[in-house]
CSV table of N, CA and C in Angstrom, one decimal:
chain,number,residue,atom,x,y,z
H,21,MET,N,-15.9,-6.0,8.5
H,21,MET,CA,-15.6,-5.3,6.9
H,21,MET,C,-16.8,-5.9,6.8
H,22,THR,N,-17.5,-4.9,6.0
H,22,THR,CA,-18.2,-5.1,4.8
H,22,THR,C,-18.5,-5.3,3.6
H,23,ASN,N,-19.8,-5.8,3.0
H,23,ASN,CA,-19.9,-6.3,2.1
H,23,ASN,C,-19.5,-4.9,1.0
H,24,ALA,N,-19.5,-3.5,1.0
H,24,ALA,CA,-19.9,-2.5,0.9
H,24,ALA,C,-18.5,-2.3,1.2
H,25,GLU,N,-17.8,-2.7,1.1
H,25,GLU,CA,-16.2,-2.2,1.5
H,25,GLU,C,-15.3,-3.3,0.0
H,26,ILE,N,-15.2,-2.3,-0.5
H,26,ILE,CA,-14.1,-2.7,-1.8
H,26,ILE,C,-12.2,-2.3,-1.5
H,27,TRP,N,-11.5,-3.2,-0.8
H,27,TRP,CA,-10.3,-3.1,-1.6
H,27,TRP,C,-10.2,-3.4,-2.3
H,28,ARG,N,-8.3,-2.5,-2.1
H,28,ARG,CA,-7.4,-2.9,-3.7
H,28,ARG,C,-6.2,-2.3,-2.9
H,29,LYS,N,-5.6,-2.4,-3.9
H,29,LYS,CA,-4.0,-2.6,-3.4
H,29,LYS,C,-3.2,-2.4,-5.3
H,30,ALA,N,-1.5,-1.5,-4.2
H,30,ALA,CA,-1.2,-1.2,-5.6
H,30,ALA,C,-0.7,-2.4,-6.9
H,31,SER,N,-0.6,-2.3,-8.3
H,31,SER,CA,-0.1,-3.0,-8.8
H,31,SER,C,1.9,-3.0,-8.4
H,32,TYR,N,2.4,-2.3,-7.4
H,32,TYR,CA,3.7,-2.8,-6.8
H,32,TYR,C,3.3,-3.1,-5.6
H,33,SER,N,3.0,-4.6,-5.5
H,33,SER,CA,2.8,-4.7,-4.0
H,33,SER,C,4.1,-6.3,-3.7
H,34,GLY,N,4.8,-6.4,-4.9
H,34,GLY,CA,5.9,-7.1,-4.1
H,34,GLY,C,5.0,-8.3,-5.0
H,35,GLY,N,6.5,-9.1,-5.2
H,35,GLY,CA,6.6,-10.7,-5.3
H,35,GLY,C,5.5,-11.3,-4.9
H,36,GLY,N,5.6,-12.7,-5.7
H,36,GLY,CA,4.9,-14.1,-4.9
H,36,GLY,C,3.4,-13.1,-5.3
H,37,GLU,N,2.6,-14.0,-3.9
H,37,GLU,CA,1.2,-13.5,-3.9
H,37,GLU,C,1.3,-11.9,-3.5
H,38,GLY,N,2.2,-10.9,-4.2
H,38,GLY,CA,1.6,-9.3,-4.0
H,38,GLY,C,0.9,-9.2,-2.0
H,39,ASN,N,1.7,-9.7,-1.5
H,39,ASN,CA,1.1,-9.4,-0.1
H,39,ASN,C,2.0,-8.8,1.1
H,40,ALA,N,2.8,-8.1,0.0
H,40,ALA,CA,3.6,-6.7,1.0
H,40,ALA,C,3.4,-5.5,0.3
H,41,CYS,N,2.3,-5.2,0.6
H,41,CYS,CA,1.5,-4.0,0.8
H,41,CYS,C,0.1,-3.7,1.3
H,42,VAL,N,-0.1,-2.5,1.4
H,42,VAL,CA,-1.3,-2.0,2.0
H,42,VAL,C,-2.6,-2.0,1.0
H,43,GLU,N,-3.5,-1.8,1.7
H,43,GLU,CA,-4.6,-1.9,0.5
H,43,GLU,C,-5.7,-0.9,1.2
H,44,ILE,N,-6.4,0.1,0.2
H,44,ILE,CA,-6.7,1.5,0.7
H,44,ILE,C,-9.4,1.0,0.0
H,45,ALA,N,-9.7,0.7,0.8
H,45,ALA,CA,-11.3,1.1,0.5
H,45,ALA,C,-11.6,2.8,1.1
H,46,HIS,N,-12.4,3.4,-0.8
H,46,HIS,CA,-12.9,4.4,-0.2
H,46,HIS,C,-14.5,4.1,0.8
H,47,LEU,N,-14.9,4.8,1.7
H,47,LEU,CA,-15.8,4.2,3.0
H,47,LEU,C,-16.5,6.0,2.8
H,48,GLY,N,-17.5,6.8,2.0
H,48,GLY,CA,-17.7,7.3,1.5
H,48,GLY,C,-16.8,8.4,1.8
H,49,PRO,N,-16.9,9.4,2.5
H,49,PRO,CA,-16.3,11.0,2.6
H,49,PRO,C,-14.1,10.0,3.3
H,50,HIS,N,-14.3,8.8,3.5
H,50,HIS,CA,-13.3,9.1,4.1
H,50,HIS,C,-12.2,7.8,3.0
H,51,ILE,N,-11.6,7.2,4.1
H,51,ILE,CA,-10.2,6.5,2.7
H,51,ILE,C,-9.8,5.5,4.6
H,52,ALA,N,-9.7,3.6,4.1
H,52,ALA,CA,-9.8,3.5,5.0
H,52,ALA,C,-8.6,2.8,4.2
H,53,VAL,N,-7.2,2.5,5.2
H,53,VAL,CA,-6.3,1.4,4.7
H,53,VAL,C,-5.6,0.4,5.8
H,54,ARG,N,-5.1,-0.8,5.1
H,54,ARG,CA,-4.8,-1.9,6.2
H,54,ARG,C,-4.2,-3.1,4.9
H,55,ASP,N,-3.6,-3.2,6.5
H,55,ASP,CA,-2.3,-4.2,5.8
H,55,ASP,C,-2.3,-5.0,5.4
H,56,SER,N,-2.1,-5.9,3.8
H,56,SER,CA,-2.4,-7.4,3.1
H,56,SER,C,-2.8,-8.0,3.3
H,57,LYS,N,-1.0,-7.9,4.3
H,57,LYS,CA,-0.6,-9.2,5.5
H,57,LYS,C,-1.7,-9.5,5.7
H,58,GLN,N,-2.9,-9.0,7.3
H,58,GLN,CA,-3.3,-9.5,7.5
H,58,GLN,C,-4.5,-8.5,7.7
H,59,PRO,N,-5.1,-8.7,6.5
H,59,PRO,CA,-6.3,-7.6,6.3
H,59,PRO,C,-7.6,-7.7,7.6
H,60,THR,N,-7.7,-8.4,8.7
H,60,THR,CA,-8.6,-8.6,9.4
H,60,THR,C,-8.0,-8.0,10.4
H,61,ARG,N,-7.2,-7.6,10.6
H,61,ARG,CA,-6.5,-7.0,11.7
H,61,ARG,C,-7.5,-5.0,11.9
H,62,ALA,N,-6.4,-4.4,12.7
H,62,ALA,CA,-6.7,-3.2,12.6
H,62,ALA,C,-7.4,-2.8,11.3
H,63,ARG,N,-7.0,-1.0,10.8
H,63,ARG,CA,-6.8,-0.1,10.0
H,63,ARG,C,-7.8,0.9,10.6
H,64,VAL,N,-6.7,1.7,9.4
H,64,VAL,CA,-6.5,3.4,10.3
H,64,VAL,C,-7.3,4.0,9.2
H,65,THR,N,-8.1,4.9,9.2
H,65,THR,CA,-9.3,5.7,8.8
H,65,THR,C,-9.1,7.4,8.4
H,66,LEU,N,-9.1,7.9,7.6
H,66,LEU,CA,-8.1,9.5,7.2
H,66,LEU,C,-9.2,9.9,6.5
H,67,ARG,N,-9.7,11.0,6.9
H,67,ARG,CA,-10.7,12.2,6.1
H,67,ARG,C,-9.6,12.1,4.3
H,68,ALA,N,-10.5,11.7,3.4
H,68,ALA,CA,-9.8,11.8,1.8
H,68,ALA,C,-8.2,12.9,2.1
H,69,SER,N,-9.6,13.7,1.9
H,69,SER,CA,-8.7,15.0,2.3
H,69,SER,C,-6.8,14.8,2.9
H,70,ALA,N,-7.1,14.1,4.0
H,70,ALA,CA,-5.3,14.3,4.6
H,70,ALA,C,-4.8,13.2,3.9
H,71,PHE,N,-5.9,12.2,3.3
H,71,PHE,CA,-5.4,10.5,2.4
H,71,PHE,C,-4.3,10.9,1.6
H,72,THR,N,-5.2,12.1,0.6
H,72,THR,CA,-4.5,12.9,-0.5
H,72,THR,C,-3.5,13.6,-0.3
H,73,ALA,N,-3.2,14.7,0.8
H,73,ALA,CA,-2.0,14.5,1.2
H,73,ALA,C,-1.2,14.2,2.0
H,74,PHE,N,-0.7,13.0,2.1
H,74,PHE,CA,-0.1,11.7,2.8
H,74,PHE,C,0.8,11.8,1.7
H,75,VAL,N,-0.4,11.2,0.9
H,75,VAL,CA,0.0,10.5,-0.7
H,75,VAL,C,1.7,11.6,-1.7
H,76,GLU,N,0.5,13.1,-1.7
H,76,GLU,CA,1.3,14.2,-2.5
H,76,GLU,C,2.8,13.7,-1.9
H,77,SER,N,2.6,13.9,-0.2
H,77,SER,CA,4.0,14.1,0.8
H,77,SER,C,4.8,12.8,-0.5
H,78,LEU,N,4.3,11.8,-0.3
H,78,LEU,CA,5.5,10.4,-0.7
H,78,LEU,C,5.8,9.9,-1.7
H,79,LYS,N,5.0,11.3,-2.8
H,79,LYS,CA,5.1,11.6,-4.1
H,79,LYS,C,6.8,12.0,-4.5
H,80,ALA,N,6.4,13.3,-3.5
H,80,ALA,CA,7.0,14.7,-3.4
H,80,ALA,C,9.0,14.7,-2.8
H,81,ARG,N,8.9,13.4,-2.3
H,81,ARG,CA,10.1,12.8,-1.9
H,81,ARG,C,11.4,12.5,-3.7
H,82,PRO,N,12.0,12.2,-2.4
H,82,PRO,CA,13.4,12.0,-3.4
H,82,PRO,C,13.9,10.7,-3.1
């Protein structure tokens, strides 16, 4: 992780310390996703357009 990475997590992160969530960071044309419970472990990086499509598909679910 570099200092340029700013990780954000949703306001719906769960109770307690709010660690039951994923975090995202904007990395140029990509979005990185990581587990907030284990932030130093692996992360997934997607093109911003693919991430947007993924989020929109989640919103469309009943």
